[in-house]
Tab-separated table of C-alpha atoms in Angstrom:
chain	number	residue	atom	x	y	z
A	611	UNK	CA	147.507	-162.787	74.202
A	612	UNK	CA	144.786	-165.281	72.645
A	613	UNK	CA	147.445	-167.626	71.115
A	614	UNK	CA	146.232	-171.362	71.784
A	615	UNK	CA	142.677	-170.476	72.713
A	616	UNK	CA	140.221	-172.086	70.577
A	617	UNK	CA	136.746	-171.055	71.011
A	618	UNK	CA	135.269	-173.870	68.999
A	619	UNK	CA	134.733	-176.439	71.965
A	620	UNK	CA	132.585	-173.674	73.711
A	621	UNK	CA	130.027	-173.876	70.759
A	622	UNK	CA	128.610	-177.522	72.005
A	623	UNK	CA	129.642	-176.999	75.418
A	624	UNK	CA	128.399	-173.580	76.295
A	625	UNK	CA	126.394	-171.621	73.762
A	626	UNK	CA	124.149	-174.554	72.304
A	627	UNK	CA	123.260	-175.807	75.821
A	628	UNK	CA	122.361	-171.967	76.628
A	629	UNK	CA	120.052	-171.939	73.581
A	630	UNK	CA	118.469	-175.426	74.677
A	631	UNK	CA	118.077	-174.167	78.095
A	632	UNK	CA	116.526	-170.851	76.939
A	633	UNK	CA	114.020	-172.769	74.768
A	634	UNK	CA	112.992	-174.618	77.770
A	635	UNK	CA	112.546	-171.559	79.909
A	636	UNK	CA	110.625	-169.853	77.410
A	637	UNK	CA	108.311	-172.837	76.796
A	638	UNK	CA	107.737	-173.121	80.534
A	639	UNK	CA	107.570	-169.245	81.574
A	640	UNK	CA	103.870	-168.528	80.015
A	641	UNK	CA	102.171	-171.621	81.656
A	642	UNK	CA	102.950	-171.290	85.170
A	643	UNK	CA	100.445	-168.646	85.703
A	644	UNK	CA	97.793	-170.300	83.581
A	645	UNK	CA	98.560	-173.915	85.363
A	646	UNK	CA	98.051	-171.854	88.522
A	647	UNK	CA	94.834	-170.544	87.422
A	648	UNK	CA	93.573	-174.103	86.424
A	649	UNK	CA	94.457	-175.462	89.924
A	650	UNK	CA	92.413	-172.864	91.612
A	651	UNK	CA	94.503	-170.108	92.491
A	652	UNK	CA	93.617	-166.394	92.125
A	653	UNK	CA	94.901	-163.952	89.757
A	654	UNK	CA	97.080	-162.259	92.421
A	655	UNK	CA	98.133	-165.642	93.711
A	656	UNK	CA	98.977	-166.704	90.222
A	657	UNK	CA	101.409	-163.831	90.031
A	658	UNK	CA	103.152	-164.244	93.101
A	659	UNK	CA	103.864	-167.820	92.095
A	660	UNK	CA	105.353	-166.529	88.942
A	661	UNK	CA	107.451	-164.144	90.899
A	662	UNK	CA	108.804	-167.091	92.979
A	663	UNK	CA	111.073	-168.289	90.412
A	664	UNK	CA	112.731	-165.138	90.704
A	665	UNK	CA	112.709	-165.207	94.417
A	666	UNK	CA	114.210	-168.837	94.319
A	667	UNK	CA	117.272	-167.265	92.222
A	668	UNK	CA	117.647	-164.819	94.901
A	669	UNK	CA	117.594	-167.413	97.501
A	670	UNK	CA	120.059	-169.577	95.431
A	671	UNK	CA	122.726	-167.006	95.016
A	672	UNK	CA	123.428	-167.198	98.583
A	673	UNK	CA	124.917	-170.552	98.913
A	674	UNK	CA	125.694	-170.871	95.096
A	675	UNK	CA	129.167	-169.322	95.108
A	676	UNK	CA	130.209	-172.192	98.037
A	677	UNK	CA	128.584	-174.916	95.840
A	678	UNK	CA	130.528	-173.936	92.617
A	679	UNK	CA	133.757	-173.193	94.623
A	680	UNK	CA	133.766	-177.006	96.406
A	681	UNK	CA	132.106	-178.783	93.647
A	682	UNK	CA	133.870	-177.046	90.426
A	683	UNK	CA	132.009	-175.507	87.711
A	684	UNK	CA	131.413	-179.360	86.021
A	685	UNK	CA	129.972	-181.045	89.112
A	686	UNK	CA	128.070	-177.832	90.030
A	687	UNK	CA	126.440	-178.044	86.749
A	688	UNK	CA	125.186	-181.555	87.161
A	689	UNK	CA	124.038	-180.679	90.665
A	690	UNK	CA	122.071	-177.785	89.362
A	691	UNK	CA	120.635	-179.920	86.492
A	692	UNK	CA	119.383	-182.480	88.819
A	693	UNK	CA	117.774	-180.046	91.144
A	694	UNK	CA	116.394	-178.074	88.248
A	695	UNK	CA	114.886	-181.275	86.618
A	696	UNK	CA	113.327	-181.915	89.948
A	697	UNK	CA	111.955	-178.603	90.228
A	698	UNK	CA	110.355	-178.521	86.839
A	699	UNK	CA	108.976	-182.309	87.613
A	700	UNK	CA	107.334	-180.900	90.684
A	701	UNK	CA	105.887	-178.088	88.835
A	702	UNK	CA	104.614	-180.513	86.121
A	703	UNK	CA	102.825	-182.927	88.366
A	704	UNK	CA	101.405	-180.180	90.746
A	705	UNK	CA	98.094	-180.736	92.043
A	706	UNK	CA	97.725	-177.756	94.218
A	707	UNK	CA	98.882	-174.062	93.815
A	708	UNK	CA	101.305	-174.855	96.914
A	709	UNK	CA	103.023	-177.814	94.979
A	710	UNK	CA	103.486	-175.546	92.242
A	711	UNK	CA	105.118	-172.665	94.255
A	712	UNK	CA	107.521	-175.112	95.488
A	713	UNK	CA	108.620	-176.333	92.063
A	714	UNK	CA	108.820	-172.749	90.969
A	715	UNK	CA	111.183	-172.038	94.102
A	716	UNK	CA	113.245	-175.135	93.446
A	717	UNK	CA	113.522	-174.088	89.726
A	718	UNK	CA	114.526	-170.606	90.433
A	719	UNK	CA	117.403	-171.692	92.993
A	720	UNK	CA	118.581	-174.359	90.403
A	721	UNK	CA	119.081	-171.646	87.822
A	722	UNK	CA	121.132	-169.693	90.313
A	723	UNK	CA	123.214	-172.541	90.665
A	724	UNK	CA	123.360	-173.371	87.016
A	725	UNK	CA	123.958	-169.809	85.797
A	726	UNK	CA	127.003	-169.109	88.419
A	727	UNK	CA	128.620	-172.242	87.547
A	728	UNK	CA	128.341	-171.262	83.678
A	729	UNK	CA	129.432	-167.672	84.336
A	730	UNK	CA	132.372	-168.727	86.323
A	731	UNK	CA	133.487	-171.398	83.739
A	732	UNK	CA	133.385	-168.698	81.035
A	733	UNK	CA	135.568	-166.174	83.013
A	734	UNK	CA	138.388	-168.872	83.593
A	735	UNK	CA	138.026	-170.609	80.064
A	736	UNK	CA	137.862	-167.335	77.762
A	737	UNK	CA	141.084	-165.015	77.698
A	738	UNK	CA	139.922	-161.259	78.952
A	739	UNK	CA	140.069	-159.693	75.849
A	740	UNK	CA	137.324	-161.660	74.375
A	741	UNK	CA	135.450	-162.014	77.419
A	742	UNK	CA	132.768	-159.635	76.798
A	743	UNK	CA	132.026	-161.313	73.209
A	744	UNK	CA	132.020	-164.498	74.732
A	745	UNK	CA	129.552	-163.154	77.537
A	746	UNK	CA	127.469	-161.490	75.128
A	747	UNK	CA	127.107	-164.486	73.040
A	748	UNK	CA	126.247	-166.779	75.794
A	749	UNK	CA	123.428	-164.529	76.709
A	750	UNK	CA	122.271	-163.865	73.054
A	751	UNK	CA	121.969	-167.786	72.749
A	752	UNK	CA	119.872	-167.623	75.760
A	753	UNK	CA	117.714	-165.090	74.431
A	754	UNK	CA	117.491	-166.577	71.144
A	755	UNK	CA	116.229	-169.805	72.796
A	756	UNK	CA	113.829	-168.086	75.344
A	757	UNK	CA	112.156	-166.206	72.122
A	758	UNK	CA	111.702	-169.404	70.238
A	759	UNK	CA	110.786	-171.638	73.266
A	760	UNK	CA	107.106	-170.455	73.292
A	761	UNK	CA	106.617	-171.304	69.724
A	762	UNK	CA	107.690	-174.981	70.459
A	763	UNK	CA	105.867	-175.069	73.632
A	764	UNK	CA	102.733	-174.130	71.868
A	765	UNK	CA	102.754	-176.957	69.823
A	766	UNK	CA	103.342	-179.325	72.535
A	767	UNK	CA	100.672	-177.565	74.754
A	768	UNK	CA	98.265	-178.117	71.743
A	769	UNK	CA	98.851	-181.827	71.859
A	770	UNK	CA	98.722	-182.516	75.710
A	771	UNK	CA	97.584	-179.548	77.325
A	772	UNK	CA	98.935	-176.511	79.325
A	773	UNK	CA	101.444	-178.899	81.327
A	774	UNK	CA	103.135	-179.615	77.912
A	775	UNK	CA	105.043	-176.216	78.259
A	776	UNK	CA	106.750	-177.469	81.333
A	777	UNK	CA	107.572	-180.897	79.775
A	778	UNK	CA	109.653	-179.036	77.145
A	779	UNK	CA	111.160	-177.234	79.978
A	780	UNK	CA	111.990	-180.330	81.586
A	781	UNK	CA	113.642	-181.683	78.699
A	782	UNK	CA	115.613	-178.452	78.006
A	783	UNK	CA	117.090	-178.767	81.365
A	784	UNK	CA	118.275	-182.230	81.185
A	785	UNK	CA	119.694	-182.018	77.699
A	786	UNK	CA	121.356	-178.853	78.346
A	787	UNK	CA	122.985	-180.049	81.366
A	788	UNK	CA	124.244	-183.343	79.727
A	789	UNK	CA	126.082	-181.062	76.841
A	790	UNK	CA	127.641	-178.595	79.206
A	791	UNK	CA	128.562	-181.312	81.777
A	792	UNK	CA	130.775	-182.513	79.225
A	793	UNK	CA	133.129	-179.358	79.542
A	794	UNK	CA	136.288	-180.071	81.186
A	795	UNK	CA	136.959	-177.998	84.659
A	796	UNK	CA	139.125	-175.058	84.133
A	797	UNK	CA	141.066	-175.831	87.372
A	798	UNK	CA	140.437	-173.624	90.554
A	799	UNK	CA	143.146	-171.363	91.433
A	800	UNK	CA	144.581	-172.093	94.932
A	801	UNK	CA	146.057	-170.385	97.938
A	802	UNK	CA	149.609	-169.477	97.083
A	803	UNK	CA	150.587	-170.483	100.592
A	804	UNK	CA	149.270	-173.849	101.187
A	805	UNK	CA	148.302	-175.082	97.362
A	806	UNK	CA	144.884	-175.918	98.765
A	807	UNK	CA	141.704	-174.789	97.345
A	808	UNK	CA	140.271	-171.881	99.290
A	809	UNK	CA	136.830	-171.268	100.476
A	810	UNK	CA	135.317	-168.190	101.541
A	811	UNK	CA	131.861	-167.593	102.913
A	812	UNK	CA	129.145	-165.115	101.258
A	813	UNK	CA	129.207	-162.981	104.512
A	814	UNK	CA	132.933	-162.784	104.155
A	815	UNK	CA	132.692	-161.972	100.592
A	816	UNK	CA	129.886	-159.117	101.274
A	817	UNK	CA	131.977	-157.597	104.300
A	818	UNK	CA	135.409	-157.570	101.967
A	819	UNK	CA	133.658	-156.124	98.984
A	820	UNK	CA	130.876	-153.994	100.355
A	821	UNK	CA	132.328	-150.899	98.651
A	822	UNK	CA	132.121	-152.382	95.404
A	823	UNK	CA	128.869	-153.938	95.933
A	824	UNK	CA	127.333	-150.481	97.678
A	825	UNK	CA	128.503	-148.845	94.488
A	826	UNK	CA	128.904	-150.444	91.056
A	827	UNK	CA	126.443	-153.488	92.586
A	828	UNK	CA	123.642	-150.539	93.056
A	829	UNK	CA	123.910	-149.956	89.090
A	830	UNK	CA	123.747	-153.488	88.912
A	831	UNK	CA	120.811	-153.811	91.043
A	832	UNK	CA	118.948	-151.026	89.266
A	833	UNK	CA	119.665	-152.635	85.723
A	834	UNK	CA	118.061	-155.707	86.886
A	835	UNK	CA	114.997	-153.938	88.210
A	836	UNK	CA	114.559	-152.070	84.838
A	837	UNK	CA	114.876	-155.102	82.854
A	838	UNK	CA	112.271	-157.108	84.849
A	839	UNK	CA	109.976	-154.206	84.925
A	840	UNK	CA	109.878	-153.967	81.374
A	841	UNK	CA	107.978	-157.408	81.220
A	842	UNK	CA	105.319	-155.988	83.491
A	843	UNK	CA	104.900	-152.342	82.588
A	844	UNK	CA	104.523	-152.949	78.821
A	845	UNK	CA	101.673	-155.523	78.737
A	846	UNK	CA	99.550	-153.715	81.432
A	847	UNK	CA	99.931	-150.373	79.581
A	848	UNK	CA	98.869	-152.210	76.489
A	849	UNK	CA	95.998	-153.396	78.009
A	850	UNK	CA	95.425	-149.912	79.260
A	851	UNK	CA	94.993	-148.551	75.832
A	852	UNK	CA	92.681	-151.309	74.743
A	853	UNK	CA	95.049	-153.683	72.874
A	854	UNK	CA	94.196	-157.267	72.770
A	855	UNK	CA	96.704	-160.223	74.118
A	856	UNK	CA	97.438	-161.270	70.443
A	857	UNK	CA	98.366	-157.975	69.548
A	858	UNK	CA	100.332	-157.771	72.650
A	859	UNK	CA	102.274	-160.720	71.746
A	860	UNK	CA	103.114	-159.161	68.242
A	861	UNK	CA	104.444	-156.125	69.862
A	862	UNK	CA	106.591	-158.093	72.345
A	863	UNK	CA	108.013	-160.185	69.529
A	864	UNK	CA	109.035	-157.114	67.574
A	865	UNK	CA	110.976	-155.878	70.802
A	866	UNK	CA	112.368	-159.173	71.127
A	867	UNK	CA	113.502	-159.291	67.627
A	868	UNK	CA	115.198	-155.939	67.987
A	869	UNK	CA	116.845	-156.901	71.223
A	870	UNK	CA	118.600	-160.264	69.603
A	871	UNK	CA	119.665	-158.274	66.922
A	872	UNK	CA	121.570	-155.504	69.413
A	873	UNK	CA	122.859	-158.455	71.632
A	874	UNK	CA	125.864	-159.782	70.098
A	875	UNK	CA	127.377	-156.336	68.813
A	876	UNK	CA	127.205	-155.332	72.556
A	877	UNK	CA	129.771	-157.721	73.124
A	878	UNK	CA	132.165	-156.348	70.482
A	879	UNK	CA	131.657	-152.825	71.707
A	880	UNK	CA	132.567	-153.860	75.260
A	881	UNK	CA	136.051	-155.545	74.283
A	882	UNK	CA	136.670	-152.805	71.861
A	883	UNK	CA	135.456	-149.451	73.858
A	884	UNK	CA	135.218	-150.745	77.430
A	885	UNK	CA	132.140	-151.742	79.740
A	886	UNK	CA	130.798	-148.412	80.250
A	887	UNK	CA	130.256	-147.445	76.630
A	888	UNK	CA	127.844	-150.096	76.838
A	889	UNK	CA	126.213	-150.140	80.212
A	890	UNK	CA	125.469	-146.285	80.409
A	891	UNK	CA	123.758	-146.016	77.064
A	892	UNK	CA	121.626	-149.133	77.666
A	893	UNK	CA	120.221	-147.700	80.800
A	894	UNK	CA	119.893	-144.271	79.245
A	895	UNK	CA	117.961	-145.855	76.595
A	896	UNK	CA	115.599	-147.872	78.548
A	897	UNK	CA	114.893	-145.101	80.982
A	898	UNK	CA	113.711	-142.680	78.017
A	899	UNK	CA	111.580	-145.445	76.769
A	900	UNK	CA	109.946	-145.714	80.026
A	901	UNK	CA	109.442	-141.975	80.461
A	902	UNK	CA	107.724	-141.857	76.883
A	903	UNK	CA	105.534	-144.722	77.432
A	904	UNK	CA	102.572	-142.820	79.106
A	905	UNK	CA	102.161	-140.690	75.738
A	906	UNK	CA	101.939	-144.183	73.731
A	907	UNK	CA	98.182	-144.159	72.981
A	908	UNK	CA	98.040	-146.583	70.142
A	909	UNK	CA	99.429	-149.482	68.452
A	910	UNK	CA	102.295	-147.551	66.108
A	911	UNK	CA	103.416	-145.636	69.149
A	912	UNK	CA	103.410	-148.606	71.658
A	913	UNK	CA	105.279	-150.813	68.996
A	914	UNK	CA	107.911	-147.633	68.866
A	915	UNK	CA	108.599	-147.976	72.717
A	916	UNK	CA	109.027	-151.540	72.286
A	917	UNK	CA	111.680	-151.126	69.890
A	918	UNK	CA	113.430	-148.412	71.815
A	919	UNK	CA	113.127	-150.926	75.024
A	920	UNK	CA	114.648	-153.823	72.758
A	921	UNK	CA	117.603	-151.517	71.471
A	922	UNK	CA	118.434	-150.787	75.110
A	923	UNK	CA	117.932	-154.106	76.676
A	924	UNK	CA	119.981	-155.565	73.809
A	925	UNK	CA	122.727	-153.049	74.094
A	926	UNK	CA	123.152	-154.304	77.635
A	927	UNK	CA	123.452	-157.829	76.908
A	928	UNK	CA	126.316	-159.439	78.755
A	929	UNK	CA	127.363	-156.372	80.632
A	930	UNK	CA	126.678	-157.702	83.987
A	931	UNK	CA	128.263	-160.882	83.468
A	932	UNK	CA	131.193	-159.261	82.301
A	933	UNK	CA	131.431	-156.534	84.918
A	934	UNK	CA	131.280	-159.355	87.472
A	935	UNK	CA	134.205	-161.488	85.679
A	936	UNK	CA	136.357	-158.445	85.351
A	937	UNK	CA	136.000	-157.595	89.298
A	938	UNK	CA	136.001	-160.868	90.651
A	939	UNK	CA	139.042	-162.042	92.756
A	940	UNK	CA	140.605	-165.276	91.002
A	941	UNK	CA	140.948	-166.899	94.163
A	942	UNK	CA	137.397	-166.427	95.374
A	943	UNK	CA	135.840	-166.109	91.943
A	944	UNK	CA	132.786	-168.238	92.333
A	945	UNK	CA	132.088	-166.694	95.801
A	946	UNK	CA	132.397	-163.299	94.441
A	947	UNK	CA	130.221	-163.806	91.342
A	948	UNK	CA	127.236	-165.231	93.584
A	949	UNK	CA	127.389	-162.046	95.678
A	950	UNK	CA	127.482	-160.216	92.478
A	951	UNK	CA	124.759	-161.996	90.869
A	952	UNK	CA	122.696	-161.417	94.130
A	953	UNK	CA	122.651	-157.710	93.269
A	954	UNK	CA	121.221	-158.083	89.923
A	955	UNK	CA	118.852	-160.830	90.802
A	956	UNK	CA	117.430	-158.873	93.778
A	957	UNK	CA	116.704	-156.037	91.347
A	958	UNK	CA	115.041	-158.527	88.987
A	959	UNK	CA	112.669	-159.739	91.919
A	960	UNK	CA	112.063	-156.295	93.351
A	961	UNK	CA	111.415	-154.169	90.227
A	962	UNK	CA	107.919	-155.501	89.391
A	963	UNK	CA	106.885	-155.509	92.831
A	964	UNK	CA	107.857	-151.808	93.229
A	965	UNK	CA	106.058	-151.334	89.904
A	966	UNK	CA	103.040	-152.749	91.366
A	967	UNK	CA	103.025	-150.907	94.480
A	968	UNK	CA	103.094	-147.426	92.384
A	969	UNK	CA	101.015	-148.677	89.780
A	970	UNK	CA	98.087	-149.174	92.494
A	971	UNK	CA	98.060	-145.276	92.470
A	972	UNK	CA	98.824	-144.560	88.734
A	973	UNK	CA	100.173	-146.912	85.808
A	974	UNK	CA	101.853	-143.825	84.375
A	975	UNK	CA	103.597	-143.239	87.507
A	976	UNK	CA	104.835	-146.928	87.457
A	977	UNK	CA	106.269	-146.459	84.185
A	978	UNK	CA	107.706	-142.826	85.338
A	979	UNK	CA	109.169	-144.528	88.380
A	980	UNK	CA	111.046	-147.286	86.295
A	981	UNK	CA	112.249	-144.649	83.915
A	982	UNK	CA	113.713	-142.464	87.037
A	983	UNK	CA	115.293	-145.740	88.404
A	984	UNK	CA	116.747	-146.734	84.903
A	985	UNK	CA	118.172	-143.214	84.481
A	986	UNK	CA	119.791	-143.600	88.083
A	987	UNK	CA	121.154	-146.600	87.180
A	988	UNK	CA	122.931	-144.898	84.242
A	989	UNK	CA	124.468	-142.442	86.572
A	990	UNK	CA	125.841	-145.080	88.869
A	991	UNK	CA	127.315	-147.069	85.983
A	992	UNK	CA	128.842	-143.816	84.412
A	993	UNK	CA	130.500	-143.062	87.775
A	994	UNK	CA	131.740	-146.470	88.988
A	995	UNK	CA	132.351	-148.525	85.512
A	996	UNK	CA	135.979	-147.988	84.978
A	997	UNK	CA	136.854	-145.737	82.069
A	998	UNK	CA	138.149	-147.283	78.891
A	999	UNK	CA	141.991	-146.346	77.777
A	1000	UNK	CA	143.829	-147.385	74.668
A	1001	UNK	CA	147.498	-146.944	76.552
A	1002	UNK	CA	148.886	-149.525	78.929
A	1003	UNK	CA	148.114	-149.096	82.595
A	1004	UNK	CA	149.865	-150.198	85.861
A	1005	UNK	CA	149.300	-153.998	86.821
A	1006	UNK	CA	147.612	-155.312	89.503
A	1007	UNK	CA	150.575	-156.278	91.196
A	1008	UNK	CA	151.874	-152.277	91.024
A	1009	UNK	CA	148.799	-151.068	92.285
A	1010	UNK	CA	148.827	-153.745	95.161
A	1011	UNK	CA	145.130	-153.267	96.186
A	1012	UNK	CA	144.042	-154.057	99.660
A	1013	UNK	CA	140.534	-155.025	98.532
A	1014	UNK	CA	140.954	-156.928	94.930
A	1015	UNK	CA	137.371	-156.863	93.740
A	1016	UNK	CA	137.624	-152.850	94.080
A	1017	UNK	CA	140.316	-152.961	91.180
A	1018	UNK	CA	138.795	-153.762	87.824
A	1019	UNK	CA	141.570	-155.593	85.655
A	1020	UNK	CA	140.682	-155.432	81.865
A	1021	UNK	CA	143.275	-156.276	79.258
A	1022	UNK	CA	142.091	-155.769	75.725
A	1023	UNK	CA	144.364	-156.158	72.714
A	1024	UNK	CA	147.870	-155.666	74.683
A	1025	UNK	CA	146.734	-152.798	76.978
A	1026	UNK	CA	145.762	-153.296	80.706
A	1027	UNK	CA	143.650	-151.232	82.523
A	1028	UNK	CA	143.514	-151.252	86.482
A	1029	UNK	CA	140.577	-149.145	88.283
A	1030	UNK	CA	139.390	-148.378	91.732
A	1031	UNK	CA	135.646	-148.489	91.543
A	1032	UNK	CA	135.150	-146.618	94.396
A	1033	UNK	CA	138.012	-143.716	93.723
A	1034	UNK	CA	136.985	-140.478	92.522
A	1035	UNK	CA	139.461	-140.820	89.893
A	1036	UNK	CA	138.059	-144.241	88.411
A	1037	UNK	CA	140.278	-145.779	85.600
A	1038	UNK	CA	142.648	-142.664	85.771
A	1039	UNK	CA	145.861	-144.509	86.812
A	1040	UNK	CA	148.571	-144.553	84.183
A	1041	UNK	CA	151.466	-146.460	83.962
A	1042	UNK	CA	154.758	-144.536	84.717
A	1043	UNK	CA	156.107	-146.537	82.103
A	1044	UNK	CA	154.172	-144.898	79.392
A	1045	UNK	CA	152.351	-141.911	78.443
A	1046	UNK	CA	149.139	-141.060	76.809
A	1047	UNK	CA	148.862	-140.476	73.366
A	1048	UNK	CA	148.910	-136.730	72.356
A	1049	UNK	CA	145.733	-137.031	70.154
A	1050	UNK	CA	142.372	-137.844	70.939
A	1051	UNK	CA	142.292	-137.827	74.739
């Protein structure tokens, strides 16, 4: 099934560019709030400007599917790189907080187009039995870059000032875009009747797949909210118990290392045991970490919570991208992935705001709220992610679904699993041509 597939070209056209892009993002992310303050913004306004990058990504998810479908992955990457470069340069040269805010929105919008194009490319280029590992490797390289970015950015900032971090980000956006633009187009599947490329509006996709997006998509949204809230709750709690900024950075670094160590094995586990075997434990671990955070009252206990959060976040590495690729109908892959990414990105945007609202009453209540949301997300993933099975299943043609994205087609090492994500019997359709083994099941 993987005969003829050579993963080596992906190293220079996908994985290395992802790391370079992550370095740029990691260098630029910490300085946006600082630059906003330098330009005269208040602390709350500076926080809003930082959140506008996530808002730009949510806004960008809306047209991104159509852009990738019409232009193809490679040209969409070029367009996203150009727009991202403009966004970072606007931020870099900002003379007022309003201009900086505009640059943040443009940057987030470009990230959405860029990210969707890369995800769509991998979904087409990599055989499905290696998909989770490819997605996990892609996400791991980005996280590695994001982890290293602040260190590189710090050196440039020391030389030229706070805008140096954004200068590193601009270089990262351009260089990663140039490298990935070298990847050949995979070829968009065409309509069987006309032989022409099909283009479907986001509204049509949302209506057609509303059941999946309202079930499995809720789990994706809650995972996004839990992940993003980690970056808000942990430093606030560290400050609450009296730790200084340098110590908080060390704690974050420890959690980041654990996150990286768990990231690539998550892809191997997904390909071997199924997506649910990773998605559910990831959210359970994150939820437990947030629930025990209010009892962390010193450096050692907070570091332990950071490690647990790192494990949970690392275990979930690549699972949202993989689930999206699994459930995307081939004929409208890019458009569906745009709707799918919208669920997770909305969670990433809304999560920290929800935490902030609850934290006005009590920071501990904010942590407990996120923990509860993570556990609810785990329940959604357990209910709606298709079960893994080691024996053959009916093919998509045999099932003949009315709503293609509701049926997850997961082929791993010779077996095919087709599941209806809205059915009470998710993943329980055995093939009439085969019987399950008598042992172990």
